[in-house]
Short mmCIF file of C-alpha atoms in Angstrom, two decimals:
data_model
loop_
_atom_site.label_atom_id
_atom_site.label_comp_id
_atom_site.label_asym_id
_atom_site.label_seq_id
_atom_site.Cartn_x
_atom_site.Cartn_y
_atom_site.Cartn_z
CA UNK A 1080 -16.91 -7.17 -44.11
CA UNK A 1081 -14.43 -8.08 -46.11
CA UNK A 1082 -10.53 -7.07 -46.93
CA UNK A 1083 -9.98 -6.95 -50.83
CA UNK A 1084 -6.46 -8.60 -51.40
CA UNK A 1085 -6.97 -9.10 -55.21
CA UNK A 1086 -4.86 -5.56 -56.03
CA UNK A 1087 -2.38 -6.77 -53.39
CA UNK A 1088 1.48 -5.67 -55.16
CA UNK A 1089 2.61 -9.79 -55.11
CA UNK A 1090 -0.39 -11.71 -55.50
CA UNK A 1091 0.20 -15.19 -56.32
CA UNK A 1092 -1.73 -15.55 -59.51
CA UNK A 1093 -1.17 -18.36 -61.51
CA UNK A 1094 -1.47 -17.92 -65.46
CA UNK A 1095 -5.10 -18.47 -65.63
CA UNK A 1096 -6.06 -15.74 -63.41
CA UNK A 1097 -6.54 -17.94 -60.54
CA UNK A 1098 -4.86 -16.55 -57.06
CA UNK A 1099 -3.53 -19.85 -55.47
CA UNK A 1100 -4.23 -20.91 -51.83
CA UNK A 1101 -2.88 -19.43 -48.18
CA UNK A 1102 -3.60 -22.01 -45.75
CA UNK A 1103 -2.64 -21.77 -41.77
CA UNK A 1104 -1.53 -24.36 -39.73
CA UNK A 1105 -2.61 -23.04 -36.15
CA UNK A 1106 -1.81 -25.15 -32.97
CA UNK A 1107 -2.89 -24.62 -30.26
CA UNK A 1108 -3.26 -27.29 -27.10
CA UNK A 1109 -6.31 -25.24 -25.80
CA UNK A 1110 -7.44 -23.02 -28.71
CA UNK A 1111 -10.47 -22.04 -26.92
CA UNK A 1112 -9.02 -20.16 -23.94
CA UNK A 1113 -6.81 -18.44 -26.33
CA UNK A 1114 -7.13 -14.82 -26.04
CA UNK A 1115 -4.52 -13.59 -29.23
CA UNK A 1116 -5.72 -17.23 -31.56
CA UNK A 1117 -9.02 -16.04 -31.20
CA UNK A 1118 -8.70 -12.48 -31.68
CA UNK A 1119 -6.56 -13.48 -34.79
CA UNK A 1120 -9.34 -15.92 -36.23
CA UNK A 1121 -11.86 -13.36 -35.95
CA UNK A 1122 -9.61 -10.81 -38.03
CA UNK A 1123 -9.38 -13.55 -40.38
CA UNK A 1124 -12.81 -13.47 -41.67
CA UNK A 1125 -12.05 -10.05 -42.89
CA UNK A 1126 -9.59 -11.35 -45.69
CA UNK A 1127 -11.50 -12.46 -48.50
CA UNK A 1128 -8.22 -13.92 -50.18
CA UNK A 1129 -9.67 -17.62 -48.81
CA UNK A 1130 -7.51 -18.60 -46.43
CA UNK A 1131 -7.63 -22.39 -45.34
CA UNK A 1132 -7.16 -22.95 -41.53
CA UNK A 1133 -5.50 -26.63 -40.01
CA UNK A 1134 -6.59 -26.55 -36.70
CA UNK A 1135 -4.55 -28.91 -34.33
CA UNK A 1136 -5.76 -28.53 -30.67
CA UNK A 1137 -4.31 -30.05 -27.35
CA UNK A 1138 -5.51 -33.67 -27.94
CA UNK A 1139 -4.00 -33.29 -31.00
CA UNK A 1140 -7.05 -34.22 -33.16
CA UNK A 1141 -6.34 -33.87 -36.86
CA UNK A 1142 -8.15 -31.27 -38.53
CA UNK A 1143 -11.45 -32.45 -40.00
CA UNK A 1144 -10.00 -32.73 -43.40
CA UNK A 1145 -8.31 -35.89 -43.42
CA UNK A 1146 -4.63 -36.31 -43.92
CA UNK A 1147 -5.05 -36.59 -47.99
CA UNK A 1148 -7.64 -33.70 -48.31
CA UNK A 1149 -4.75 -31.63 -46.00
CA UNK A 1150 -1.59 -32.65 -48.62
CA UNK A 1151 -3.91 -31.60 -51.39
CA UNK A 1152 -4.39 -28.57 -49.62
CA UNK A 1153 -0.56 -28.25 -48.85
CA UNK A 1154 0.34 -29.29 -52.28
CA UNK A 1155 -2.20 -26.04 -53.83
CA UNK A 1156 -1.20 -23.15 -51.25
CA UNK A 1157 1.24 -20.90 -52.23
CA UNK A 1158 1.87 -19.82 -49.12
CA UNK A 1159 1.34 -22.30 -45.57
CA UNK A 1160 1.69 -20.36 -42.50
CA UNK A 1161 2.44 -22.31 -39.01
CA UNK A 1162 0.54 -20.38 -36.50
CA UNK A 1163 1.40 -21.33 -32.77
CA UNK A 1164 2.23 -19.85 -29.28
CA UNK A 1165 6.04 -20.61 -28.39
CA UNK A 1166 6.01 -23.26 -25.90
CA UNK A 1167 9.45 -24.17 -24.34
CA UNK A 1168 10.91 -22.18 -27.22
CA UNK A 1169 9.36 -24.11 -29.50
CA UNK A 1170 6.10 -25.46 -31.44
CA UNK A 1171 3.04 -27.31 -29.05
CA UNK A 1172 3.43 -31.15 -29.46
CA UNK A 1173 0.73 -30.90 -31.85
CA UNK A 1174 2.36 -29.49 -34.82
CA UNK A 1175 5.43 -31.64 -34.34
CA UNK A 1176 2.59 -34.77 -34.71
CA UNK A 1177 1.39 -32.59 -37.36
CA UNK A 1178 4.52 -32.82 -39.33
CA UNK A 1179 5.53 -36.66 -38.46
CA UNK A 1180 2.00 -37.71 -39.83
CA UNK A 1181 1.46 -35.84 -42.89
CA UNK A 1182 5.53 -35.67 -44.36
CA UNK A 1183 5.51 -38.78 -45.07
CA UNK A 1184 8.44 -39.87 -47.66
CA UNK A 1185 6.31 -40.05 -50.50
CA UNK A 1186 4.61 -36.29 -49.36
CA UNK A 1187 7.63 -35.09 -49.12
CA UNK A 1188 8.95 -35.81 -52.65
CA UNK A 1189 5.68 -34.94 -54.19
CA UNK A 1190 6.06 -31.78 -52.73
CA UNK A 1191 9.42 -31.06 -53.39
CA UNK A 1192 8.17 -31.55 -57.37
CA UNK A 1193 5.72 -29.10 -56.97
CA UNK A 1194 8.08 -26.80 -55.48
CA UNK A 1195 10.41 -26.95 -58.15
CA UNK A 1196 7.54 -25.91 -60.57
CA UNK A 1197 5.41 -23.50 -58.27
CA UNK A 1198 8.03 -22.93 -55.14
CA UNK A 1199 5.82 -21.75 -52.48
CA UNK A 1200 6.59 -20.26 -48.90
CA UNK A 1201 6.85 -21.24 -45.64
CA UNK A 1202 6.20 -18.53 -42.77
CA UNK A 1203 5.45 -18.91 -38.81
CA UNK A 1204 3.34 -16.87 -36.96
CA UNK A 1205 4.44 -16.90 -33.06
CA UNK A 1206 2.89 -15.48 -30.64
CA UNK A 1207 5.01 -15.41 -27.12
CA UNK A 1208 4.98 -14.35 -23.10
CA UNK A 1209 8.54 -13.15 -23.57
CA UNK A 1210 9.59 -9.68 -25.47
CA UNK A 1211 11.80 -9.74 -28.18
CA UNK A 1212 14.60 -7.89 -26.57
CA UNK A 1213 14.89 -11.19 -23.94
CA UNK A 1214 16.47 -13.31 -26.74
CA UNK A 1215 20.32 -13.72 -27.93
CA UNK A 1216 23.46 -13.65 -26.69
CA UNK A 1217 23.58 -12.23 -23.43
CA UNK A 1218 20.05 -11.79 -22.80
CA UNK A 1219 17.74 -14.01 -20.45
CA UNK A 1220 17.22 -16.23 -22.83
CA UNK A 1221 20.90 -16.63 -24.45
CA UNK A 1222 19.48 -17.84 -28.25
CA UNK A 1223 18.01 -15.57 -30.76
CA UNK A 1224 14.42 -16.22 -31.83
CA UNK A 1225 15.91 -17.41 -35.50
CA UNK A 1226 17.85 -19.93 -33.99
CA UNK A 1227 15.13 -21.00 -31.81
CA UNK A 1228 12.79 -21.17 -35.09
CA UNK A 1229 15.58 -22.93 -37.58
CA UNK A 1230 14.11 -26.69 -37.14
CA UNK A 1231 11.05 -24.72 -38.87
CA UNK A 1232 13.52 -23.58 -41.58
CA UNK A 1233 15.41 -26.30 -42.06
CA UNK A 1234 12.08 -28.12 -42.46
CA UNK A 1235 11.15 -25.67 -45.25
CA UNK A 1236 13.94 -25.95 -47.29
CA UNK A 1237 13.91 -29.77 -46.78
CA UNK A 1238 10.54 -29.90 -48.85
CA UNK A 1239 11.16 -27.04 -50.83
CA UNK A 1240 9.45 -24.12 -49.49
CA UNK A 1241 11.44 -20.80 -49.08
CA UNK A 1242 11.39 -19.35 -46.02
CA UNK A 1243 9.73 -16.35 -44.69
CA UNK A 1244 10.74 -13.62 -41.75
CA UNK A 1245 8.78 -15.21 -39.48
CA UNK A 1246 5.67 -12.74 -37.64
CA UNK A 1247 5.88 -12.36 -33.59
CA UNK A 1248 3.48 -11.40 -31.68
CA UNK A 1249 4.95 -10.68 -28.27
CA UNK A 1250 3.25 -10.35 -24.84
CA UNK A 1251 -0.32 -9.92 -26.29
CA UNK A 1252 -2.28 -9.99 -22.73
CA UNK A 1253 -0.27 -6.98 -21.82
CA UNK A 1254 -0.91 -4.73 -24.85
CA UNK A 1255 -3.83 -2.42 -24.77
CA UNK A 1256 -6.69 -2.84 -26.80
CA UNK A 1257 -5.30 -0.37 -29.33
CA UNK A 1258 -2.32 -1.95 -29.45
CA UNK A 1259 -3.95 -5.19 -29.74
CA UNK A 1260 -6.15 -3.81 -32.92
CA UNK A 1261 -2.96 -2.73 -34.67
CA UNK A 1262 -0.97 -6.41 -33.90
CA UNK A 1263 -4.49 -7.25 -35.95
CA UNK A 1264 -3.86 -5.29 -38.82
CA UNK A 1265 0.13 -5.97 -38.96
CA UNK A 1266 -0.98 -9.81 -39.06
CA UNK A 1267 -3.93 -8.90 -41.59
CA UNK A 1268 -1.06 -7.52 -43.82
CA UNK A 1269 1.49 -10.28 -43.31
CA UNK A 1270 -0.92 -12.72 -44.22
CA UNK A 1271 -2.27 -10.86 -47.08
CA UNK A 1272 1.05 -9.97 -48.40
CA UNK A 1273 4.42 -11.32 -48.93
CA UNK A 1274 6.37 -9.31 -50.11
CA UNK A 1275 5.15 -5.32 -50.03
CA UNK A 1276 7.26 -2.18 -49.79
CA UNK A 1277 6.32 0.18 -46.75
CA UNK A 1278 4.55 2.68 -49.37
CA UNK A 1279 2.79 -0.06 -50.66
CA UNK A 1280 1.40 -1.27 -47.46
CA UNK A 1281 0.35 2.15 -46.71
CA UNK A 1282 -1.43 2.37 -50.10
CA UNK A 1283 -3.33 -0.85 -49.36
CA UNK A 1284 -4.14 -0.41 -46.03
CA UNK A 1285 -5.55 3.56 -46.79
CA UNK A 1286 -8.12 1.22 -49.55
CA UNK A 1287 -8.87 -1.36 -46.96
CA UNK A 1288 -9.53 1.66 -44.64
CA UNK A 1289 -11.73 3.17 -47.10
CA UNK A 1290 -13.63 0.42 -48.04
CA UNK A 1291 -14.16 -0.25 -44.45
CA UNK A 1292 -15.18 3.41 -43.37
CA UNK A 1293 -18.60 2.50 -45.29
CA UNK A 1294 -19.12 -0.93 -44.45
CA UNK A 1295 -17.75 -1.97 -41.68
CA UNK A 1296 -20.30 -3.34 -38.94
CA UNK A 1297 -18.08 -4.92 -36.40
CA UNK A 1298 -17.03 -2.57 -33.30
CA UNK A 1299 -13.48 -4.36 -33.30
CA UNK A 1300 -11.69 -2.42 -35.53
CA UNK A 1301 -13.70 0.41 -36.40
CA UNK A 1302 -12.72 2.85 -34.22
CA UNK A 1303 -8.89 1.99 -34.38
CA UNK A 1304 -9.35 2.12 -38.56
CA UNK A 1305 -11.02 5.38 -38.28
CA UNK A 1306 -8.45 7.03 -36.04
CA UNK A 1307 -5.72 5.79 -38.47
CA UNK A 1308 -7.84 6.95 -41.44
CA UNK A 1309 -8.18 10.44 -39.81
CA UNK A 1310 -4.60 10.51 -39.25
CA UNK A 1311 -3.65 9.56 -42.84
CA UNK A 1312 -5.71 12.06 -44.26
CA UNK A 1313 -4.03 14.73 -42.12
CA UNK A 1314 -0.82 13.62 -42.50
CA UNK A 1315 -1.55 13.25 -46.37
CA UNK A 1316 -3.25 17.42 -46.13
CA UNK A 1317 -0.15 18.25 -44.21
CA UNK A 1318 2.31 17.05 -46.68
CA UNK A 1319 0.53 18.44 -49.32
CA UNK A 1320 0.64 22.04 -47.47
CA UNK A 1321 4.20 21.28 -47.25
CA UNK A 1322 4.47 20.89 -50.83
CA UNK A 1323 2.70 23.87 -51.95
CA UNK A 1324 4.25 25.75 -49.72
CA UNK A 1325 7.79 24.67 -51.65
CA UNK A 1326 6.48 25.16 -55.37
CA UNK B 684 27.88 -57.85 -16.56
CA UNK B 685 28.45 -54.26 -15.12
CA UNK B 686 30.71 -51.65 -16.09
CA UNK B 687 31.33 -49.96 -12.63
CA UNK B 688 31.04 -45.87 -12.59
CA UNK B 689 32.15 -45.74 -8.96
CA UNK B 690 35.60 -45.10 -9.84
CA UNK B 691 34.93 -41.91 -12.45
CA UNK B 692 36.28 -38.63 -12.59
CA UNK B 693 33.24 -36.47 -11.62
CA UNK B 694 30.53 -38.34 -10.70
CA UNK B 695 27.53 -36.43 -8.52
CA UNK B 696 28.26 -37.71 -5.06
CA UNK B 697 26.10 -36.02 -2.50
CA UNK B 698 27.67 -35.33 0.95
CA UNK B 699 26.39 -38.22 2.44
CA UNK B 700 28.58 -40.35 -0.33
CA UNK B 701 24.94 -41.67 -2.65
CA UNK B 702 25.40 -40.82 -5.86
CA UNK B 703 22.55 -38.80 -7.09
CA UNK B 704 20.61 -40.36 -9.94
CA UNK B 705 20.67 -40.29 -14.28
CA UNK B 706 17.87 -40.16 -15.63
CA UNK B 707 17.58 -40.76 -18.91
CA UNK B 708 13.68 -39.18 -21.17
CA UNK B 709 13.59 -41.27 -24.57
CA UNK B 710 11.10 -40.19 -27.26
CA UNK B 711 10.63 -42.49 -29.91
CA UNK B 712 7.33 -43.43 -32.30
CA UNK B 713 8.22 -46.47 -32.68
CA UNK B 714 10.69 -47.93 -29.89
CA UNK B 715 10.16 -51.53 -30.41
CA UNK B 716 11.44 -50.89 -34.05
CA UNK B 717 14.54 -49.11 -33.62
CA UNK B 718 17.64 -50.81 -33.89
CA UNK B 719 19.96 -48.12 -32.63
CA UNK B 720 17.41 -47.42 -29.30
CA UNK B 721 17.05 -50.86 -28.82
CA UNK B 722 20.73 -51.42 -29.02
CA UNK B 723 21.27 -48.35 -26.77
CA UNK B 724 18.67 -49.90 -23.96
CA UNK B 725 20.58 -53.06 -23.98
CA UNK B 726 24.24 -51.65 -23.72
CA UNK B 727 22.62 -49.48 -20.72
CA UNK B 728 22.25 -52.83 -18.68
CA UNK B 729 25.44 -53.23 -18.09
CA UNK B 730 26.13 -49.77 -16.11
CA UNK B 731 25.42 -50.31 -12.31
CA UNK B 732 24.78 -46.46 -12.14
CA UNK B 733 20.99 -46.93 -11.52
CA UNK B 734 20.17 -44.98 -14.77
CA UNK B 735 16.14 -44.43 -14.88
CA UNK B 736 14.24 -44.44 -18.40
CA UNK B 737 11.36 -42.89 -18.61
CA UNK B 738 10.14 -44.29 -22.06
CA UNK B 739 7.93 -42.03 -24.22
CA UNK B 740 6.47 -43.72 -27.50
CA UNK B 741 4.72 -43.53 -30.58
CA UNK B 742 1.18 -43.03 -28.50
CA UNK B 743 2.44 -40.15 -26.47
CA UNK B 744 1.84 -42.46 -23.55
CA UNK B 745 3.26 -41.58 -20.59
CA UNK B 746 5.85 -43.50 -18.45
CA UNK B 747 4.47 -46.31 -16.60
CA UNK B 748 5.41 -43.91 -13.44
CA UNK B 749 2.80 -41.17 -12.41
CA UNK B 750 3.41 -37.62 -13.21
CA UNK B 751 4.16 -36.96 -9.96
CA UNK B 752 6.70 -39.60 -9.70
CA UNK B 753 8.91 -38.25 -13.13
CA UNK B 754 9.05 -34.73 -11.08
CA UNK B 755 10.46 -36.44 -7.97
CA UNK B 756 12.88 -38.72 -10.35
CA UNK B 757 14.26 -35.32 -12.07
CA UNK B 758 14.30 -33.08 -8.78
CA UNK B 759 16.31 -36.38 -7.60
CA UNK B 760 18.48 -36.26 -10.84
CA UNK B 761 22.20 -34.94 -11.29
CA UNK B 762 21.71 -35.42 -14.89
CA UNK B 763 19.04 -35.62 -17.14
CA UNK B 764 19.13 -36.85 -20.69
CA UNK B 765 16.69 -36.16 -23.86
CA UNK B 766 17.37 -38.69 -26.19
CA UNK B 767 15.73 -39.35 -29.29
CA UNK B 768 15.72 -39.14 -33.21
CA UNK B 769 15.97 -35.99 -35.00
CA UNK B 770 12.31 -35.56 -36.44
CA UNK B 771 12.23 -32.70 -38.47
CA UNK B 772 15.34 -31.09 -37.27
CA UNK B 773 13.69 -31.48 -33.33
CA UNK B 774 12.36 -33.44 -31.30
CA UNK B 775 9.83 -36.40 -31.70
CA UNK B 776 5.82 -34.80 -30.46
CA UNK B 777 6.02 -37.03 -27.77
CA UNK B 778 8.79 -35.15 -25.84
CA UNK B 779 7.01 -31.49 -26.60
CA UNK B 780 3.93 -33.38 -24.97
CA UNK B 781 5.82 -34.46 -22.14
CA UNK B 782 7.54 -30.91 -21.28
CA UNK B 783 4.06 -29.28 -22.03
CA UNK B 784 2.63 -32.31 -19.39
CA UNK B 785 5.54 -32.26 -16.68
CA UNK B 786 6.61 -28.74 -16.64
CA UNK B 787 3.83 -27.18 -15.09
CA UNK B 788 4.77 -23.65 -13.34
CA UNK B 789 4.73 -24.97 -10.04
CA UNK B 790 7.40 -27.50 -10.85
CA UNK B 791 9.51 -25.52 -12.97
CA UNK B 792 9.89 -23.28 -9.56
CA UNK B 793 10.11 -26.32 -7.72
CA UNK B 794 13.15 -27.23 -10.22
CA UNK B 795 14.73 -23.94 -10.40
CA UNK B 796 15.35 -23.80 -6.88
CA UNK B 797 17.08 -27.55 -6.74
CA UNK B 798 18.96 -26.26 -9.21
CA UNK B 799 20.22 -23.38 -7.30
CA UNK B 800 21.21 -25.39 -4.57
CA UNK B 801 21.95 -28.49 -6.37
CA UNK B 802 22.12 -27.97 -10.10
CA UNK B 803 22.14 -30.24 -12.42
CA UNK B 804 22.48 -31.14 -16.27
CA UNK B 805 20.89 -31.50 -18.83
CA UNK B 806 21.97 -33.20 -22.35
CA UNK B 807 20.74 -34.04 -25.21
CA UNK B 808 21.22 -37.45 -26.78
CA UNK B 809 20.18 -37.46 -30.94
CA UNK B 810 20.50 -39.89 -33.59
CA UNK B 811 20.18 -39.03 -36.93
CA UNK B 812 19.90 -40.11 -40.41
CA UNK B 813 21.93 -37.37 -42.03
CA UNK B 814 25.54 -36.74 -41.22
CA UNK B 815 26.76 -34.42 -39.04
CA UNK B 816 28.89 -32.52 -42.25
CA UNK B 817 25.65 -31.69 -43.65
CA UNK B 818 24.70 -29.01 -41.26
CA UNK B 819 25.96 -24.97 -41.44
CA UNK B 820 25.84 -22.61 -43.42
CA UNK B 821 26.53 -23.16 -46.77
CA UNK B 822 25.78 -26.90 -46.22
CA UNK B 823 22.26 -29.16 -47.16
CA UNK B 824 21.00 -28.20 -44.57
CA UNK B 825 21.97 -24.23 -43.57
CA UNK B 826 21.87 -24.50 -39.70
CA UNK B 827 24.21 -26.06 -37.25
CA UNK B 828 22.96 -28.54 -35.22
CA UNK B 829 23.58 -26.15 -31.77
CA UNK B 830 21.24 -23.82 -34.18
CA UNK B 831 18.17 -26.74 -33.99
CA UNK B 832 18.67 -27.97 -30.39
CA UNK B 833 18.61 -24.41 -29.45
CA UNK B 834 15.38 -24.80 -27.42
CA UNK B 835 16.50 -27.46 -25.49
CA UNK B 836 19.16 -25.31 -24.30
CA UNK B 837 17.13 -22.62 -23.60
CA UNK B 838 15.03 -24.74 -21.99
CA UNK B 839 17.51 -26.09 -19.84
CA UNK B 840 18.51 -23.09 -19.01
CA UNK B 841 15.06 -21.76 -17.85
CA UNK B 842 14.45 -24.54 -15.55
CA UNK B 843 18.08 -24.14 -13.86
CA UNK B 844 19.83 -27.12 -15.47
CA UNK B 845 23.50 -26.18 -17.25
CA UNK B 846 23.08 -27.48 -20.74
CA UNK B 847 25.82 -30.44 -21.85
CA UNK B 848 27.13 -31.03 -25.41
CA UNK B 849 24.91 -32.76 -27.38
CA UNK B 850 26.15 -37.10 -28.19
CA UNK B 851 25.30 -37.09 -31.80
CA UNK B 852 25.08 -40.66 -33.24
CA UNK B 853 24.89 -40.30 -36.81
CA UNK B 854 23.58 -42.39 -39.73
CA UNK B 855 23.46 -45.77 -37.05
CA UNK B 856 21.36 -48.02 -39.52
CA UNK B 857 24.87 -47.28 -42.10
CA UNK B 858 27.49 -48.22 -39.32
CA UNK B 859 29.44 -51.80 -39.68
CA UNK B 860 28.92 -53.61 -36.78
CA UNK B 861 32.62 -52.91 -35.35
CA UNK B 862 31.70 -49.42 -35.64
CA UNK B 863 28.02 -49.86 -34.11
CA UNK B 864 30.12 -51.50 -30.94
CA UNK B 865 32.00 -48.33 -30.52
CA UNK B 866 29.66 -45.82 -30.52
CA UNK B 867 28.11 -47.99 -28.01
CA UNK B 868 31.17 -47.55 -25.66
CA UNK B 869 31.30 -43.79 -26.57
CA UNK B 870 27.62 -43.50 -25.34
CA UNK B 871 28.29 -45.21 -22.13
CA UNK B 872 31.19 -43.53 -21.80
CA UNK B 873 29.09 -39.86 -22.18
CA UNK B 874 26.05 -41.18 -20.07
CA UNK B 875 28.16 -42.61 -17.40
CA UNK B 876 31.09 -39.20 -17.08
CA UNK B 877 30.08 -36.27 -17.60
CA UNK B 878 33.60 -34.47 -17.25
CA UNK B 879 36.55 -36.81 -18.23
CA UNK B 880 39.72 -35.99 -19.96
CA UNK B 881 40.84 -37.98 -22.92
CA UNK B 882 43.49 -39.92 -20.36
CA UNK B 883 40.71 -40.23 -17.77
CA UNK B 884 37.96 -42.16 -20.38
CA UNK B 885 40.70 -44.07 -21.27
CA UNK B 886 41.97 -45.21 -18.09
CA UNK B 887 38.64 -45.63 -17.28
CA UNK B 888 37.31 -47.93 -20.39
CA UNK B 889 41.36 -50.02 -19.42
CA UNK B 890 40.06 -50.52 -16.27
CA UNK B 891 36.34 -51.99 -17.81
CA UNK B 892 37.71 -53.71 -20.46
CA UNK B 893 39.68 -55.57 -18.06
CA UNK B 894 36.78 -56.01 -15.57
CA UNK B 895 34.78 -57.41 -18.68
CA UNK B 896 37.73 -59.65 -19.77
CA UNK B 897 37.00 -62.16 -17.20
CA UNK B 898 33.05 -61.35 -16.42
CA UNK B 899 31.60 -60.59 -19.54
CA UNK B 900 29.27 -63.16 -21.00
CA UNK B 901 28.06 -61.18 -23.79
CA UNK B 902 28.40 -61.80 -27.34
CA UNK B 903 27.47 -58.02 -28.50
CA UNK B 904 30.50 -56.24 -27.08
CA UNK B 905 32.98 -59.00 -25.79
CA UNK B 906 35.21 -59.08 -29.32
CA UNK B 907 35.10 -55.70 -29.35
CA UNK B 908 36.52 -55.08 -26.17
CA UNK B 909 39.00 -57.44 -25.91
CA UNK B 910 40.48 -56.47 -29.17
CA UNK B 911 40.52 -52.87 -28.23
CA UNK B 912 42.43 -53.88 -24.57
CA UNK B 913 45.19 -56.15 -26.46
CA UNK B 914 45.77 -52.96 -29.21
CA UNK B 915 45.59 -51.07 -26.13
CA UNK B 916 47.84 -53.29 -24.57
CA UNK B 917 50.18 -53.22 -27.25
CA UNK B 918 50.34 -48.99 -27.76
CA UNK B 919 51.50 -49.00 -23.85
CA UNK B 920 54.20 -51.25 -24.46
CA UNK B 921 55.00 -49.45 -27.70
CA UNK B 922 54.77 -46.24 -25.50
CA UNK B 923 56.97 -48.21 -22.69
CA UNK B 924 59.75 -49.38 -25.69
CA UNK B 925 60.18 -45.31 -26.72
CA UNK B 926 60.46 -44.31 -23.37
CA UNK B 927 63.39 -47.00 -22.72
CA UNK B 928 65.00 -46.49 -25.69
CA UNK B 929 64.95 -42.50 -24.97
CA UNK B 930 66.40 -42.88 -21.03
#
């Protein structure tokens, strides 16, 4: 089953057609036993758009793509995503290795080059035992989740990325499977898109949901998609009983 | 050659008069080949304070003490510092690694209710490469440093410690020797008080520099200090001249 991004509204397509790379950086130290990482990797498959995955796990093994193959992959993705669960309010040791072995000087300025030609974007993807509404000024923990983030930001502008609204993922063992399902989708889309008005997302989700409705042969999302379809459609009748009704 | 702490403003003295331990958590890749750690280690020598290091390097290796014997060092510390380079706007991996490794939830209770009874502080001690006018809004780089050592604050916070300005030594490796002396002295100063008044660290450093006047038998800082006593020396009986001449 697969997700068609190709009529996405901001596709990066470069002038010969070609849609350029999305690659993840997910760290993790224990990957495995990771209820939301996993859940998310499956729902990945379902994106045909190719995305590239950089796993770094708690011994902090490089990804089996050596540290050249993963520049050339940096240096080709127009958008790099840094995928991790907050850990003392900020990245696992293993990204922060990540970064100190791959940004190397002469990375770095070959990067910034390509950015001024082809600027691509940098985005994290958190997932977190807090809520939200625990963070800033006068909350139990006193700095805002931006603020917590900026060495990520900083870090993109350094090499030339912009930076994007960063996805969270809050208290995912104590959401209910249909909650769960739609934190799916609302990743699904953020990866898939940068840059999409609400209608727009509706518009591509109701596809993906049609497309889906005939092929889909995982239990995971099916029912959840189905429900939303239903509810679409009877929305969509409803607001075009409204309509009539006016004219 | 000792610079004596006894005699400070605040220092942590427990009821039964011992002064409660510093400890001090350095994070460096490469320790052997920094000049400005290396030159930090040495200048620590010559406080009597008992300051522990717990040395974290380029191999993530731990301490030459256990686990279970850091715990017992930073339940047993008044103050604990976190120095090391800014890496990409944070913190070397090898000090994630070590909160990841050390903070398990057992001793982060443990901690948090020391710190209720007996709380502590934590700091942070950075050097940098850039200068500290080219963070903020508006500036190279758009965040404030407070912004980027946010999770260390929040961190401190979580575990019970109250969270110290940040000693920012910047661009080290550019300073003239005269000026690598005296951020030397300012360090000790910060490690050894953490509370003083401008009057008080300067009483204080009077008193050392004339402690060191006839003990001292190192090169490094000896010139230093002695020329900052006699123009010390000579502002006092400036000072003493005015106030004459006004009675």
């Amino acid at each position: 089953m697969y997700i068609d991004v190709s009529n996405l509204p901001r596709q990066c397509q470069l002038e010969n057609g070609k849609t350029m790379k999305k690659t993840i950086v997910l760290s993790h130290p224990k990957l495995a036993e990771s209820a939301v990482q996993s859940f998310l990797l499956e729902g990945l498959n379902w994106l045909d758009a190719g995305v590239n995955i950089i796993k770094l796990d708690q011994k902090l093994l490089r990804s089996t793509l050596s540290l050249a193959e993963q520049r050339e992959l940096i240096l080709n993705s127009a958008e790099v995503f840094l995928q991790f669960p907050l850990y003392w309010y900020s990245a696992p040791a293993s990204l922060a290795q990540w970064q100190e072995e791959l940004f190397t000087d002469k990375f770095v300025h070959d990067l910034q080059e390509k950015n001024k030609v082809q600027p691509a974007t940098l985005a994290a993807v958190i997932s977190m035992a807090d809520k939200s509404a625990d963070f800033g000024a006068g909350a139990r923990i006193g700095r805002t989740i931006s603020e917590l983030l900026s060495p990520f930001q900083a870090f993109a502008e350094k090499v030339g990325f912009s930076y994007r609204k960063p996805f969270i993922i809050e208290q995912f063992n104590y959401q209910t499977p249909k909650q769960q399902e739609r934190t799916l989708i609302e990743y699904l889309m953020y990866i898939a898109d940068a840059d999409a008005s609400f209608e727009q997302r509706s518009e591509w989700l109701l596809a993906q949901l049609t497309k889906i409705e005939q092929t889909a042969n995982s239990a995971i999302l099916r029912d959840y998609l189905q429900q939303q379809l239903d509810e679409y459609r009877l929305l969509d009748a409803t607001l075009g009983e409204i309509k009539n009704d006016r004219e």
